[in-house]
Structures are given as C-alpha cells and as structure tokens.
XYZ file of C-alpha atoms in Angstrom:
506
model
C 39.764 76.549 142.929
C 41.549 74.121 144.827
C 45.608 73.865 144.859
C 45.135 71.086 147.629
C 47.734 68.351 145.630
C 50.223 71.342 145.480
C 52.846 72.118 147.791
C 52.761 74.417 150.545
C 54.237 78.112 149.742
C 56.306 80.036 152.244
C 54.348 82.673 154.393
C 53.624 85.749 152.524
C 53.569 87.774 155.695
C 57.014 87.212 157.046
C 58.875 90.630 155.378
C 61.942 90.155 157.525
C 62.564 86.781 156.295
C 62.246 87.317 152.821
C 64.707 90.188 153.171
C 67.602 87.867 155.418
C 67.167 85.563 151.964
C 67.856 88.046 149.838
C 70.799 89.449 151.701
C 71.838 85.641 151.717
C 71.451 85.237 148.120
C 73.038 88.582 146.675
C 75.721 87.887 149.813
C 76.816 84.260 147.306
C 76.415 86.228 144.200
C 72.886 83.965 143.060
C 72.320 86.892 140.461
C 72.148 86.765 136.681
C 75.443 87.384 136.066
C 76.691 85.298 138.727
C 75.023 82.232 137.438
C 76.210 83.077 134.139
C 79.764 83.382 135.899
C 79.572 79.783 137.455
C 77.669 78.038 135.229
C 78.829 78.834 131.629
C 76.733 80.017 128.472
C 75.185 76.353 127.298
C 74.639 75.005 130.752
C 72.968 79.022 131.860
C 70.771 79.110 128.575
C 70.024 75.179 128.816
C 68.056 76.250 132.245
C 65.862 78.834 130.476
C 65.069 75.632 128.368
C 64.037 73.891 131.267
C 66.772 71.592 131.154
C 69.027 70.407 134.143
C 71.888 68.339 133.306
C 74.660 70.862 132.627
C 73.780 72.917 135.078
C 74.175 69.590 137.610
C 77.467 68.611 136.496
C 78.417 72.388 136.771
C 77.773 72.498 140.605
C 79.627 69.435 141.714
C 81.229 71.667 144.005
C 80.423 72.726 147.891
C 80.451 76.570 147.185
C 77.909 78.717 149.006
C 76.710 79.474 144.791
C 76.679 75.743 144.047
C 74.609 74.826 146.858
C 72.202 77.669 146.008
C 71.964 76.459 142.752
C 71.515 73.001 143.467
C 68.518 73.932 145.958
C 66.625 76.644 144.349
C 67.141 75.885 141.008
C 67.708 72.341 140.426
C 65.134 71.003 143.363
C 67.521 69.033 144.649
C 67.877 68.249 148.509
C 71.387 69.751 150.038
C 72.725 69.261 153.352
C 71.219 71.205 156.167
C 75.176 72.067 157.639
C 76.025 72.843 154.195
C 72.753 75.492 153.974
C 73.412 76.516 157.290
C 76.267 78.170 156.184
C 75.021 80.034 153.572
C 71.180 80.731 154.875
C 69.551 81.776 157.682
C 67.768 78.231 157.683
C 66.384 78.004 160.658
C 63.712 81.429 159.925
C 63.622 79.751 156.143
C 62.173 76.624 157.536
C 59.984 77.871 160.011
C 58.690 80.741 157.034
C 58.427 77.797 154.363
C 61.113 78.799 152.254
C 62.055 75.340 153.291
C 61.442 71.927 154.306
C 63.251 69.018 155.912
C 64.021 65.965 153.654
C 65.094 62.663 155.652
C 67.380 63.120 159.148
C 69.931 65.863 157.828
C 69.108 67.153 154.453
C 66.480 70.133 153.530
C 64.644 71.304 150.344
C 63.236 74.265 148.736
C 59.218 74.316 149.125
C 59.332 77.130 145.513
C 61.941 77.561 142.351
C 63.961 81.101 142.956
C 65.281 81.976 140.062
C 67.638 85.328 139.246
C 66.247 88.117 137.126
C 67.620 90.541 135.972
C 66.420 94.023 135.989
C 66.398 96.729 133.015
C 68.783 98.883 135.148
C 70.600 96.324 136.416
C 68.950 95.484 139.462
C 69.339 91.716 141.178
C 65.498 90.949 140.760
C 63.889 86.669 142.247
C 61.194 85.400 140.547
C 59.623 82.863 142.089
C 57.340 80.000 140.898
C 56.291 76.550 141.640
C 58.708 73.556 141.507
C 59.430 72.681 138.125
C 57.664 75.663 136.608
C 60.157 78.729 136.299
C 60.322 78.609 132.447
C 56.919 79.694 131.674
C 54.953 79.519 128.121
C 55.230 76.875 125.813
C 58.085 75.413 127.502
C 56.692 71.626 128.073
C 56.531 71.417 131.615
C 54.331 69.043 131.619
C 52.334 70.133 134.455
C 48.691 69.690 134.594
C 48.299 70.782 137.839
C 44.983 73.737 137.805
C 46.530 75.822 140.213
C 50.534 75.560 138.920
C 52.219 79.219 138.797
C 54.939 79.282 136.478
C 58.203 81.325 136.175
C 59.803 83.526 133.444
C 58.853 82.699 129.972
C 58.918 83.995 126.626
C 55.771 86.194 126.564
C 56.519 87.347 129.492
C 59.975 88.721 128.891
C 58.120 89.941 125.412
C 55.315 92.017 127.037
C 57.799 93.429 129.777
C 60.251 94.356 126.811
C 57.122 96.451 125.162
C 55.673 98.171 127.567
C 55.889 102.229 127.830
C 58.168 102.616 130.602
C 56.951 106.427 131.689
C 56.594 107.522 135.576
C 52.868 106.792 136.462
C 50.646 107.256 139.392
C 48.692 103.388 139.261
C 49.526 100.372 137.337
C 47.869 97.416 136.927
C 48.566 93.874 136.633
C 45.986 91.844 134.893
C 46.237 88.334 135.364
C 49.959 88.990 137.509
C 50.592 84.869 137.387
C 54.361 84.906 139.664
C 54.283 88.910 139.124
C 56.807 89.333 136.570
C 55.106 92.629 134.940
C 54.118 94.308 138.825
C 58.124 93.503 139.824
C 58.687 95.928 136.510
C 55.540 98.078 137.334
C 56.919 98.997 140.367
C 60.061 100.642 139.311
C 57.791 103.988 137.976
C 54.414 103.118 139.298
C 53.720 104.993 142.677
C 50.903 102.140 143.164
C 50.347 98.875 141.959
C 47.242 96.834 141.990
C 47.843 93.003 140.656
C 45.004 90.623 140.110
C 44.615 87.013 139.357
C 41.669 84.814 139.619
C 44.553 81.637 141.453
C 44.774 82.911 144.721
C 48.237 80.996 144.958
C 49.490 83.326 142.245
C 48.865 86.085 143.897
C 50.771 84.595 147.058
C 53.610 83.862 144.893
C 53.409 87.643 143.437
C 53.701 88.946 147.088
C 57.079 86.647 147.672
C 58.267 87.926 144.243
C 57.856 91.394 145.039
C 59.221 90.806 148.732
C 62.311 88.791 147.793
C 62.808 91.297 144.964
C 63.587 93.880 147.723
C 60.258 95.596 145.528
C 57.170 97.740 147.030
C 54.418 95.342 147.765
C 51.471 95.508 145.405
C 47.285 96.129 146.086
C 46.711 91.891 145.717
C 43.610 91.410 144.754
C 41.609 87.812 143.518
C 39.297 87.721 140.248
C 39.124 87.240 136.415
C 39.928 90.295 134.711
C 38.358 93.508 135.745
C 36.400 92.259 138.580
C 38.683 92.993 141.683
C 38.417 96.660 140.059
C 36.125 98.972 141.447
C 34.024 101.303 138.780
C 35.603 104.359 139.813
C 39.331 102.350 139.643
C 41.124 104.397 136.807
C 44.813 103.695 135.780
C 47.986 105.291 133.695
C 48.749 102.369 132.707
C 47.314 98.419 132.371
C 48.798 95.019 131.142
C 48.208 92.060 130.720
C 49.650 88.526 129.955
C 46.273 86.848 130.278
C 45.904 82.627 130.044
C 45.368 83.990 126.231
C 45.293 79.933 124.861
C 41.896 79.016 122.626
C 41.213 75.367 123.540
C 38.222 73.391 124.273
C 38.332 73.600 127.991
C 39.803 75.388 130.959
C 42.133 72.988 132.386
C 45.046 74.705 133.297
C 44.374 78.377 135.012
C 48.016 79.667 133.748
C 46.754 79.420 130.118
C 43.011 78.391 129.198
C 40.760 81.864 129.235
C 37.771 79.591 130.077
C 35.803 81.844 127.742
C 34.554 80.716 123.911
C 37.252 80.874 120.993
C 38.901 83.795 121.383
C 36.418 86.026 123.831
C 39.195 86.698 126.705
C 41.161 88.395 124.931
C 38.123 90.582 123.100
C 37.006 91.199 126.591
C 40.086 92.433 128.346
C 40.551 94.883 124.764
C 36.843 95.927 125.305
C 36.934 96.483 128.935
C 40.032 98.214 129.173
C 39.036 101.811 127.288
C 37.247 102.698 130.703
C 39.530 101.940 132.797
C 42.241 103.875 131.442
C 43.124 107.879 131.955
C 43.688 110.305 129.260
C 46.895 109.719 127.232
C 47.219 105.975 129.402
C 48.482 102.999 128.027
C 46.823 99.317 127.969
C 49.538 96.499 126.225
C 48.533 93.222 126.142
C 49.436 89.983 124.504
C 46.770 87.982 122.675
C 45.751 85.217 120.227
C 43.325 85.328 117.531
C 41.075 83.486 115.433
C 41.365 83.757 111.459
C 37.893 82.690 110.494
C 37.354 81.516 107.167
C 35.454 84.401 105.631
C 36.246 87.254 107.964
C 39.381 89.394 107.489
C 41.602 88.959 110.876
C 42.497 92.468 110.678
C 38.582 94.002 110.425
C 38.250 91.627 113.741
C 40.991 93.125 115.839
C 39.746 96.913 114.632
C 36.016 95.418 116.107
C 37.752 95.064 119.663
C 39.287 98.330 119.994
C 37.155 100.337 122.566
C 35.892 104.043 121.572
C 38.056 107.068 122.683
C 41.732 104.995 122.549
C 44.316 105.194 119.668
C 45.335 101.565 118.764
C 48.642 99.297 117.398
C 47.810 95.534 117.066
C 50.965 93.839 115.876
C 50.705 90.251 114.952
C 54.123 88.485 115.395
C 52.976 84.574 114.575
C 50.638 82.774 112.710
C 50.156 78.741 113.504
C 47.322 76.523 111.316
C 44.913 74.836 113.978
C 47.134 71.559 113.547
C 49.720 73.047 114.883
C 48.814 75.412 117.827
C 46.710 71.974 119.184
C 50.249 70.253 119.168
C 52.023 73.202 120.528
C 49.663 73.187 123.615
C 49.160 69.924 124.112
C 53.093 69.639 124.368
C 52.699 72.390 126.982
C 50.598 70.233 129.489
C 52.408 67.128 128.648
C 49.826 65.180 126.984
C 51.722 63.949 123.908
C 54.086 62.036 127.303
C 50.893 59.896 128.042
C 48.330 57.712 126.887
C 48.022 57.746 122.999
C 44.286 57.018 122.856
C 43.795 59.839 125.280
C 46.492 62.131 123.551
C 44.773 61.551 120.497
C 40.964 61.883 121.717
C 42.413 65.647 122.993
C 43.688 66.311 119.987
C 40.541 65.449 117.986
C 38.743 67.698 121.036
C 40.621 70.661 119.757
C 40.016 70.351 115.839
C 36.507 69.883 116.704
C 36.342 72.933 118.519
C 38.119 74.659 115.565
C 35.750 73.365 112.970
C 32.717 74.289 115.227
C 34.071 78.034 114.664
C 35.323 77.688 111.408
C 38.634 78.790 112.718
C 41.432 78.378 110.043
C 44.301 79.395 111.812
C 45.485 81.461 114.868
C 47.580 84.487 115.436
C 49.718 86.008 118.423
C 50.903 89.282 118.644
C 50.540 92.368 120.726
C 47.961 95.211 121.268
C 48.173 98.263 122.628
C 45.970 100.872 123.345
C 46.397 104.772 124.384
C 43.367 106.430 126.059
C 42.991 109.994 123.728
C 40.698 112.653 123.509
C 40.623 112.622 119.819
C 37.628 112.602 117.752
C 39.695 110.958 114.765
C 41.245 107.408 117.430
C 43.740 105.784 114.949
C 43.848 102.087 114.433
C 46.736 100.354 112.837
C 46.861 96.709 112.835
C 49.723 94.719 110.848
C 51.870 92.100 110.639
C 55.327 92.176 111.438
C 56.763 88.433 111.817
C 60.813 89.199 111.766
C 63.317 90.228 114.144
C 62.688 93.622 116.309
C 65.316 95.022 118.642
C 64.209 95.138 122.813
C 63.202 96.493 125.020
C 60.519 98.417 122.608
C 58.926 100.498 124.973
C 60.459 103.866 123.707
C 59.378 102.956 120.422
C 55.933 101.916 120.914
C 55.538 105.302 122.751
C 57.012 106.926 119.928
C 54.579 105.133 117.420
C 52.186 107.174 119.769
C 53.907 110.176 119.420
C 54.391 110.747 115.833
C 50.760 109.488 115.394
C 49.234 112.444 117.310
C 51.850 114.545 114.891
C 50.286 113.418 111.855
C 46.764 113.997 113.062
C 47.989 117.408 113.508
C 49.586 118.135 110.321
C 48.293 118.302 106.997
C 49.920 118.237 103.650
C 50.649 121.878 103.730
C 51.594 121.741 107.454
C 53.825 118.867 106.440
C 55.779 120.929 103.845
C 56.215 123.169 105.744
C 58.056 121.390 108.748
C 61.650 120.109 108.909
C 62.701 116.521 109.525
C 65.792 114.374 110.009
C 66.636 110.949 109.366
C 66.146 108.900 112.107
C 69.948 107.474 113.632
C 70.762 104.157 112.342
C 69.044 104.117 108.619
C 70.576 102.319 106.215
C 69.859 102.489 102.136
C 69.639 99.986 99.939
C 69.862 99.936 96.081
C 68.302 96.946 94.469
C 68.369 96.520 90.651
C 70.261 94.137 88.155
C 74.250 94.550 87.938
C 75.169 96.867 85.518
C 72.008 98.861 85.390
C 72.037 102.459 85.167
C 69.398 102.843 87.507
C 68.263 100.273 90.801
C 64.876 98.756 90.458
C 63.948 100.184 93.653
C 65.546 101.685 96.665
C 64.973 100.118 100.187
C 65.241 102.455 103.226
C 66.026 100.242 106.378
C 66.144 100.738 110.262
C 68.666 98.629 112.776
C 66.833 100.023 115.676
C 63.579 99.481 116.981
C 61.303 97.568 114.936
C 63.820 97.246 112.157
C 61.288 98.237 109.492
C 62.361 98.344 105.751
C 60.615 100.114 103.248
C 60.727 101.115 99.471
C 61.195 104.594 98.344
C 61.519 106.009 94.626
C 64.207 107.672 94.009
C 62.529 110.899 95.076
C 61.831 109.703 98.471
C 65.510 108.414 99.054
C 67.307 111.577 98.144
C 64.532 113.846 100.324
C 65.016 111.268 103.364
C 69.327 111.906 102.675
C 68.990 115.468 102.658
C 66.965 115.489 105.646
C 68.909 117.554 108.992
C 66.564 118.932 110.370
C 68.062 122.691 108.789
C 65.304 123.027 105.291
C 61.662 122.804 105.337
C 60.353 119.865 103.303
C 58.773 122.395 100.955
C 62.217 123.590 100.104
C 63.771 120.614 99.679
C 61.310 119.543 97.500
C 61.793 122.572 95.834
C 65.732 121.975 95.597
C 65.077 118.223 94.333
C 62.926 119.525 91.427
C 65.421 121.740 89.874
C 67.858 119.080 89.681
C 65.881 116.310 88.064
C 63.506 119.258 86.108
C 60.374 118.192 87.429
C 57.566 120.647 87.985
C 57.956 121.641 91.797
C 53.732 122.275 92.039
C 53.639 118.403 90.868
C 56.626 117.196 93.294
C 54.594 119.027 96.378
C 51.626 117.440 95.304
C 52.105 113.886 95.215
C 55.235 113.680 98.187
C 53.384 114.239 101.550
C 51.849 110.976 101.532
C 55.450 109.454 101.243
C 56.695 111.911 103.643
C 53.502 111.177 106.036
C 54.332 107.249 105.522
C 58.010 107.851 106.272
C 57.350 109.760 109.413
C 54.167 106.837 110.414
C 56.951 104.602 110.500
C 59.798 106.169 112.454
C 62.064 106.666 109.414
C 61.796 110.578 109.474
C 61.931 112.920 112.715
C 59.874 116.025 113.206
C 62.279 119.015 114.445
C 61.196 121.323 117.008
C-alpha cells in the first residue's frame, strides 16, 4: 500500500519527545474538560461533528490553550514565537510533530485531539489532518491510506467491552489505536495489528503521547500477524466492517465479498481465545431475501464460545450506499460519476440478493460447555454506557441458568435488580391493567411484560425467601393451586433472570 500523497508523520521512535508534548499540553490544560472550559458546549460538540467555525471564533485569543487549539485541532498555521512559548518546538520540528509554514509561522504535520479516559485520565488521540472524527462523519477523504480519529463506533465498541484485568489483549484492525490506548489500562500486554502500516505508526504516537505502555505493532489483515500458538483473554475489533463493491478506502472497505470480513474475524476468533476470554466486535450484515438474518449470525459463531449478537440498526441498500458514499465525499463531486458509484453498489446488492443491512455488536466468550449459548436479537433504542459490566453480566447469569433447572430455580432466592421500575398499562377506570411492564434505567434499559403473577413475585423478591416459597405465599392469596403456580413460573423466572431483571443471591 502506498501513503506516498500523504503527509509525513512524526517519528515513532522519539519517546522523550512525545513525553515533553504531553507535559506541554496537560501544562495549558489541552484536556477534555479544558476544551470544554474554553470553548463552550455548541462550539466543543460542533468539533466532534467535524465542524470548525465556532471553535475559530472561540480562540481569537493569544492564550497558550488558544494557540493549541488553533494548531492541533483546527490545522491552522500559528506563529512560531507564539508556539515557542508554549512547546518545546524546536525537538517538535525536528521529531515531525511539526513543520515550518512560510518565514515565521509553523504547522502541525497530525490532528491531536483530547480524550478522555474512563477514570479520568488526560488521554491524545491522534489521526491524520482532517480525519479525527472517524465513521460516517463525511470527511471526504479518499485518500487509501487516511487514519482517522475518534468516531462513533469507536467510542461504542470501547463503551462495551468487558473491562476485567487480563494477561494479552488484542487489537484487530487498531486504525489510530483507540481500543489498545483502553486495552492497556488492564492488559499486561498488548498486541495491535493493522494491515496500513501508517496506522500502526499513528497507534505507537497515540499510545506514546497518551503517557500509555507501548503495544506488540504488528502489520496484516486480521489474524495473520498472529502466530498459531498466539492465544488471548481478550480480542476486539473495529474492523473496515463496510459491504461495498470495492476496497477503496483501507479505514472501511473489508476487501472481502458481501459481508465475509466480518464472518471471518467471528470464525477465526474461537481459536484464538482462552477459556472464559472475550472476543467483541462490531459488524454489518446482509439480510438476504430468503434467509433469516438471525440463523446467519448463529452460522458464524465458532464451536466451544457462548455468544450475544445485538443488532442496533437496520438501513435498506438505498440508504447504506448514500450513507457511505457521503463518507468518502462522492456525493461533493461529479454527478455522472456519483451516480455511476451509486448504481455500482445496488448492483452489487442485487448480485447477492441483499435486501437490507444491519449493524450491531457480537461478542463471544471462549467456554468449556458442551451446551455454548447463542442469543442474537435486536435491540434498536437507547442503552446506558459504558456496558461492559453488563455484557459480562449477560455472561454471568447465562452460565447460572445452564446450571439451574426448574427445581434448582425454585429453590434459589433472588432480588430485584436496583433501578426497576413497574408499569401498569390498561384502560382508565379498569379494575385490572391489560398488562404489566417491568422496566430497567440501567444497562440495556430492557422492558418487559409480566402477568400479574410475575410482577408481584419480582416485588417480593429480597433476596430473604426461596422462589418456591414465594410462589407458595402468592398462591394462597389469589387461591391458585401452588403444584400448578410451580409448574408453569420458572420459565418466567428463567426469562427474568436471562435478562438482568432478577439477581441470584449467594
């Protein structure tokens, strides 16, 4: 692959220089909330939208912040006296951070951009000029090579990944090395891949000007950098996941058939993984006319792992052609050649009798179970992050279940989970609601309906009675036959517990 029409990126093996920049940079406050500070709401969020103007008339100023903002973030050439002030310039321009513009002026070679960290920390990401919103953002880049910055899926897949201490993580597809900056705060190792050499660069100056553990760098598509006996606690991936006709841009065309990149990495993963490790991915997917999208996903899901394949989105092939041409800028040029793209990508579609396509997530657990459970569904509306904790917990209370029959069920105590709210719905006046709506404000924010049975056993639930006896307790009042009642409740109980609305004690 050749980056040749790209910039230059500052040297990778210059440590000491990346640290003296961050000192600089944390020494003016050019953090999150220091941006947020200067800036304002509108003018800080209108950045993450890739747009510049409010942010411009917000540095007008000669503060050692304004002048960082102006450079890094805005691309625009500042003063060399007035960077001298704030920098160590002279190492930045000999390292490549940056680069004389006319007699007196000087400009950043990469975009810097603040992150912050779960726990607070002042986290850089860096990225190519022009490119730190990454994802769907219209940058209108059709560079190959182009690394982007922080993006939507990105922030999503770092928001739901299992955040447990772990001996080796890896990076699939690392891009500016969002997920191995996050990796590294409870990995002891971290290997990163990516088949752009210049994102791998930028992952090392990420990592470095993040004040982070380097990372095991290492070039290739998917699991080829990894040796065979290469075995990780825990894998992701935000792979170029797009389905188009082509492989233009490395950041976002797999380069494989329809949808067989994202099949692959699911397939390949199982080995790789150790017992009870996780593999989280995002991913789209083809609805084919005939085929159930759900039976497909199960099809991917390599032998020996438990599996939860969420799918957030849904777009007909009209519009996820639009969405992506938009990304590279095409609908900004020629309309003849806008529209011979677009007809490209419907032909592809219709080739594969591809209806629609989803997004979503997937993630796998490595288990030694001879029973793996599968659940794939869709769940488009809001969910609370970070979800790591509760896509563990999915994992949890799924090996529970696989443990526990019906009798085993009855037998054990529960409590409501914190934050569950119930609703009654049913027309005004009536004696009795229609239905009753259990519904979480945490996590995933499920809702689900409940007879009237199910509510009052969820209410009663501390944690102090067996099932069996409240059960038992819920009979006598409404004179129901208590054999019946502990018949046909566990598979309410089991569904309440599947979905995080009940709490096994002890």
């Amino acid at each position: 692959m050749s980056n040749s029409s790209l910039p230059a990126l500052p040297a990778s093996d210059r440590p000491e220089v990346a640290a003296r920049l961050r000192d600089a940079l944390l020494g003016a406050a050019f953090t999150a909330d220091g941006l947020l500070e200067l800036l304002g709401a509108p003018a800080y969020t209108a950045l993450a939208r890739s747009e510049t103007v409010p942010a411009l008339r917000a540095t007008r100023g000669d503060t050692p912040l304004e002048t960082l903002v102006r450079l890094f973030l805005l691309q625009q050439p500042v003063p060399h006296a007035r960077v001298a002030d704030v920098l160590p310039v002279t190492a930045c321009l000999e390292s490549g951070w940056l680069v004389s513009v006319g007699t007196d002026e000087v400009a950043a070679t990469v975009d810097v951009r603040p992150y912050g960290g779960p726990d607070g920390e002042d986290w850089f990401i860096v990225s190519d000029l022009g490119c730190a919103v990454g994802g769907a953002g219209g940058i209108g880049s059709r560079e190959e090579g182009v690394v982007l910055g922080v993006g939507g899926a990105s922030t999503t897949l770092a928001g739901i990944t299992v955040r447990t201490p772990v001996s080796a993580a890896l990076d699939l597809g690392t891009g500016s090395g969002i997920q191995a900056l996050h990796a590294s705060r409870h990995a002891t190792r971290v290997t990163a891949t990516d088949l752009n050499p210049r994102a791998l660069h930028i992952t090392a100056l990420t990592l470095a000007l993040s004040g982070a553990q380097a990372a095991d760098l290492r070039e290739g598509s998917l699991f080829e950098p990894v040796r065979d006996d290469e075995t990780y606690e825990l894998i992701v991936s935000n792979p170029p996941f797009v389905i188009s006709p082509g492989a233009r841009l490395t950041y976002r065309d797999g380069g494989m058939g329809g949808d067989d990149l994202c099949r692959s990495l699911v397939q390949q993963s199982g080995e790789r993984l150790r017992e009870g490790g996780f593999a989280q991915f995002l991913a789209n997917w083809q609805h084919v006319e005939g085929e159930d999208w759900q039976d497909r996903l199960r099809s991917w899901v390599p032998r020996g792992c438990d599996a939860w394949i969420v799918q957030r989105e849904v777009q007909d092939v009209t519009q996820y052609a639009e969405l992506w041409l938009r990304d590279a800028g095409d609908h900004r040029g020629d309309t003849a050649a806008y529209e011979a793209l677009y007809d490209a990508w419907l032909d592809e579609f219709e080739a594969r009798k591809v209806k629609a396509v989803g997004f979503g997530w997937i993630t796998l657990r490595r288990t030694d179970s001879d029973a793996p459970s599968i659940t794939v569904e869709e769940w488009p509306h809001p969910v609370e992050q970070p979800l790591g904790d509760a896509v563990r917990e999915h994992f949890d209370r799924v090996d529970y279940l696989r443990t526990h029959d019906d009798a085993a069920l009855l037998a054990a105590h529960f409590r409501l989970a914190p934050e569950i709210i119930q609703e009654q719905v049913g027309l005004p006046g009536a004696e009795d609601p229609e239905h009753v709506v259990l519904r979480q404000h945490r996590g995933m924010r499920r809702a689900t309906k409940v007879d009237t049975v199910g509510a009052g056993f969820a209410g009663v639930c501390d944690g102090t009675m067996s099932a069996g006896r409240i059960l038992d307790a819920i009979a006598q009042l409404v004179g129901e036959d208590p054999v019946l009642l502990r018949d046909r409740t566990p598979a309410q109980i089991r569904l309440l517990v599947e979905q995080g609305f009940l709490e096994p004690v002890g």
